[in-house]
mmCIF file of C-alpha atoms in Angstrom:
data_model
loop_
_atom_site.group_PDB
_atom_site.id
_atom_site.type_symbol
_atom_site.label_atom_id
_atom_site.label_comp_id
_atom_site.label_asym_id
_atom_site.label_seq_id
_atom_site.Cartn_x
_atom_site.Cartn_y
_atom_site.Cartn_z
ATOM 1 C CA MET A 118 0.000 0.000 0.000
ATOM 2 C CA ALA A 119 2.860 2.400 0.769
ATOM 3 C CA GLY A 120 4.287 1.801 -2.700
ATOM 4 C CA PHE A 121 0.950 2.679 -4.253
ATOM 5 C CA PHE A 122 0.748 6.093 -2.588
ATOM 6 C CA SER A 123 4.421 6.890 -3.152
ATOM 7 C CA SER A 124 3.670 7.474 -6.838
ATOM 8 C CA LEU A 125 1.900 10.769 -7.561
ATOM 9 C CA GLY A 126 0.463 9.418 -10.809
ATOM 10 C CA ARG A 127 -1.074 6.344 -9.162
ATOM 11 C CA THR A 128 -2.445 8.389 -6.281
ATOM 12 C CA LEU A 129 -4.072 10.927 -8.614
ATOM 13 C CA THR A 130 -5.494 8.145 -10.781
ATOM 14 C CA ALA A 131 -6.991 6.454 -7.733
ATOM 15 C CA GLY A 132 -8.459 9.764 -6.549
ATOM 16 C CA VAL A 133 -10.050 10.488 -9.929
ATOM 17 C CA ALA A 134 -11.416 6.940 -10.134
ATOM 18 C CA LEU A 135 -12.913 7.250 -6.646
ATOM 19 C CA LEU A 136 -14.388 10.636 -7.565
ATOM 20 C CA ALA A 137 -15.993 9.115 -10.686
ATOM 21 C CA ILE A 138 -17.485 6.268 -8.661
ATOM 22 C CA ILE A 139 -18.948 8.673 -6.098
ATOM 23 C CA TYR A 140 -20.201 11.011 -8.860
ATOM 24 C CA PHE A 141 -22.050 8.245 -10.678
ATOM 25 C CA ALA A 142 -23.386 6.767 -7.430
ATOM 26 C CA ALA A 143 -24.686 10.175 -6.357
ATOM 27 C CA GLY A 144 -26.172 10.684 -9.838
ATOM 28 C CA ALA A 145 -27.963 7.337 -9.688
ATOM 29 C CA LEU A 146 -29.394 8.173 -6.270
ATOM 30 C CA GLY A 147 -30.329 11.766 -7.161
ATOM 31 C CA GLY A 148 -33.135 12.982 -9.358
ATOM 32 C CA GLY A 149 -31.284 15.162 -11.889
ATOM 33 C CA GLY A 150 -30.778 18.936 -12.073
ATOM 34 C CA MET A 151 -28.651 20.280 -9.249
ATOM 35 C CA THR A 152 -29.136 17.087 -7.284
ATOM 36 C CA GLY A 153 -27.217 13.868 -7.330
ATOM 37 C CA GLY A 154 -23.988 13.763 -9.300
ATOM 38 C CA HIS A 155 -24.003 17.388 -10.477
ATOM 39 C CA ALA A 156 -24.532 18.736 -6.969
ATOM 40 C CA PHE A 157 -21.805 16.471 -5.610
ATOM 41 C CA LEU A 158 -19.325 17.471 -8.319
ATOM 42 C CA GLY A 159 -20.089 21.183 -7.937
ATOM 43 C CA ARG A 160 -19.681 21.084 -4.184
ATOM 44 C CA TRP A 161 -16.560 18.940 -4.433
ATOM 45 C CA LEU A 162 -14.944 21.418 -6.835
ATOM 46 C CA HIS A 163 -16.026 24.321 -4.609
ATOM 47 C CA VAL A 164 -14.485 22.749 -1.496
ATOM 48 C CA LEU A 165 -11.310 21.715 -3.361
ATOM 49 C CA ALA A 166 -10.799 25.232 -4.723
ATOM 50 C CA GLY A 167 -11.530 26.742 -1.298
ATOM 51 C CA VAL A 168 -9.028 24.479 0.416
ATOM 52 C CA MET A 169 -6.384 25.405 -2.170
ATOM 53 C CA TRP A 170 -7.159 29.107 -1.799
ATOM 54 C CA ILE A 171 -7.019 29.138 2.003
ATOM 55 C CA GLY A 172 -4.039 26.773 2.082
ATOM 56 C CA LEU A 173 -2.003 29.046 -0.166
ATOM 57 C CA LEU A 174 -3.091 32.070 1.847
ATOM 58 C CA TRP A 175 -1.793 30.372 4.990
ATOM 59 C CA TYR A 176 1.414 29.447 3.160
ATOM 60 C CA PHE A 177 2.073 33.081 2.245
ATOM 61 C CA ASN A 178 1.159 34.487 5.653
ATOM 62 C CA PHE A 179 2.652 31.874 7.984
ATOM 63 C CA VAL A 180 5.451 30.211 6.021
ATOM 64 C CA GLN A 181 6.927 32.319 3.235
ATOM 65 C CA THR A 182 6.708 35.818 4.728
ATOM 66 C CA PRO A 183 8.146 34.930 8.176
ATOM 67 C CA SER A 184 10.823 32.720 6.616
ATOM 68 C CA MET A 185 12.204 35.258 4.124
ATOM 69 C CA PRO A 186 14.480 37.050 6.642
ATOM 70 C CA LYS A 187 16.037 33.686 7.586
ATOM 71 C CA ILE A 188 16.931 32.757 3.997
ATOM 72 C CA PRO A 189 20.461 33.645 2.852
ATOM 73 C CA ASP A 190 20.595 36.524 0.359
ATOM 74 C CA GLU A 191 21.962 34.353 -2.464
ATOM 75 C CA GLN A 192 18.929 32.011 -2.185
ATOM 76 C CA LYS A 193 16.192 34.678 -2.013
ATOM 77 C CA PRO A 194 15.921 35.064 -5.803
ATOM 78 C CA ALA A 195 14.887 31.401 -6.022
ATOM 79 C CA VAL A 196 11.932 32.094 -3.761
ATOM 80 C CA SER A 197 10.893 35.401 -5.307
ATOM 81 C CA LYS A 198 11.444 34.396 -8.950
ATOM 82 C CA VAL A 199 10.435 30.734 -8.970
ATOM 83 C CA ILE A 200 8.318 29.688 -5.991
ATOM 84 C CA ALA A 201 6.288 32.843 -5.286
ATOM 85 C CA PRO A 202 5.048 33.441 -8.875
ATOM 86 C CA GLU A 203 3.926 29.816 -9.164
ATOM 87 C CA ALA A 204 2.149 29.952 -5.801
ATOM 88 C CA LEU A 205 0.513 33.282 -6.696
ATOM 89 C CA PHE A 206 -0.705 31.819 -10.005
ATOM 90 C CA TRP A 207 -2.465 28.972 -8.211
ATOM 91 C CA PHE A 208 -3.670 31.316 -5.449
ATOM 92 C CA ARG A 209 -5.456 33.567 -7.950
ATOM 93 C CA TRP A 210 -7.047 30.709 -9.869
ATOM 94 C CA ALA A 211 -8.143 28.949 -6.675
ATOM 95 C CA ALA A 212 -9.805 32.182 -5.508
ATOM 96 C CA LEU A 213 -11.611 32.593 -8.810
ATOM 97 C CA ALA A 214 -12.649 28.924 -8.930
ATOM 98 C CA THR A 215 -14.014 29.113 -5.371
ATOM 99 C CA VAL A 216 -16.144 32.143 -6.199
ATOM 100 C CA VAL A 217 -17.357 30.841 -9.572
ATOM 101 C CA THR A 218 -18.287 27.386 -8.265
ATOM 102 C CA GLY A 219 -20.025 28.955 -5.251
ATOM 103 C CA LEU A 220 -22.061 31.225 -7.519
ATOM 104 C CA ALA A 221 -22.877 28.262 -9.776
ATOM 105 C CA ILE A 222 -24.077 26.175 -6.835
ATOM 106 C CA ALA A 223 -26.244 29.042 -5.567
ATOM 107 C CA GLY A 224 -27.633 29.628 -9.053
ATOM 108 C CA GLY A 225 -28.319 25.947 -9.619
ATOM 109 C CA ASN A 226 -30.162 25.722 -6.316
ATOM 110 C CA LYS A 227 -32.139 28.890 -7.120
ATOM 111 C CA TYR A 228 -31.014 31.093 -4.230
ATOM 112 C CA LEU A 229 -28.307 33.196 -5.880
ATOM 113 C CA VAL A 230 -30.271 36.457 -6.085
ATOM 114 C CA GLU A 231 -31.790 36.016 -2.619
ATOM 115 C CA ALA A 232 -28.352 35.392 -1.118
ATOM 116 C CA LEU A 233 -26.651 38.325 -2.842
ATOM 117 C CA THR A 234 -29.465 40.747 -1.980
ATOM 118 C CA PHE A 235 -30.067 39.367 1.546
ATOM 119 C CA SER A 236 -33.792 39.161 0.725
ATOM 120 C CA LYS A 237 -34.527 35.693 2.106
ATOM 121 C CA THR A 238 -33.869 34.435 5.590
ATOM 122 C CA GLY A 239 -31.755 31.318 5.783
ATOM 123 C CA VAL A 240 -29.269 32.403 3.128
ATOM 124 C CA HIS A 241 -27.847 35.539 4.767
ATOM 125 C CA ALA A 242 -24.636 33.776 5.815
ATOM 126 C CA ILE A 243 -24.173 32.429 2.305
ATOM 127 C CA GLY A 244 -24.717 35.930 0.909
ATOM 128 C CA ILE A 245 -22.117 37.386 3.267
ATOM 129 C CA GLY A 246 -19.698 34.647 2.253
ATOM 130 C CA MET A 247 -20.354 35.310 -1.433
ATOM 131 C CA TRP A 248 -19.765 39.044 -1.109
ATOM 132 C CA LEU A 249 -16.589 38.517 0.931
ATOM 133 C CA GLY A 250 -15.391 35.931 -1.583
ATOM 134 C CA LEU A 251 -16.048 38.282 -4.494
ATOM 135 C CA ILE A 252 -14.251 41.142 -2.742
ATOM 136 C CA MET A 253 -11.243 39.017 -1.784
ATOM 137 C CA ALA A 254 -11.021 37.205 -5.131
ATOM 138 C CA PHE A 255 -10.916 40.388 -7.141
ATOM 139 C CA ASN A 256 -8.572 42.273 -4.804
ATOM 140 C CA VAL A 257 -5.789 39.731 -5.253
#
């Protein structure tokens, strides 16, 4: 088992295969529309993008920024020219993907307008999260 997960390719293949199994199982149990497989996939993508976004935010704030003074001067260009641009690329796209998938889920479940305008009780927290996500995603 350890050999299986030591290969990135095998691990990703197993993850995609498991995702496909869950997607089709949820689709068979659901009734269509934004239920079943589509709802599962949308929420899975939303959570994945959110985890990437917050994880990279934590990396920048708690790992890279405090560690920069400890790095020798001759090694700092490697961080600022190689690692940081790559991490910022994924940070921006994860932010955008989180917002877009969240808006798609809200639209598919027919509460997008109510959440963004705070006009229906029960979706105020989602509306606040959407507005904060939009503000943070586009201020990157």
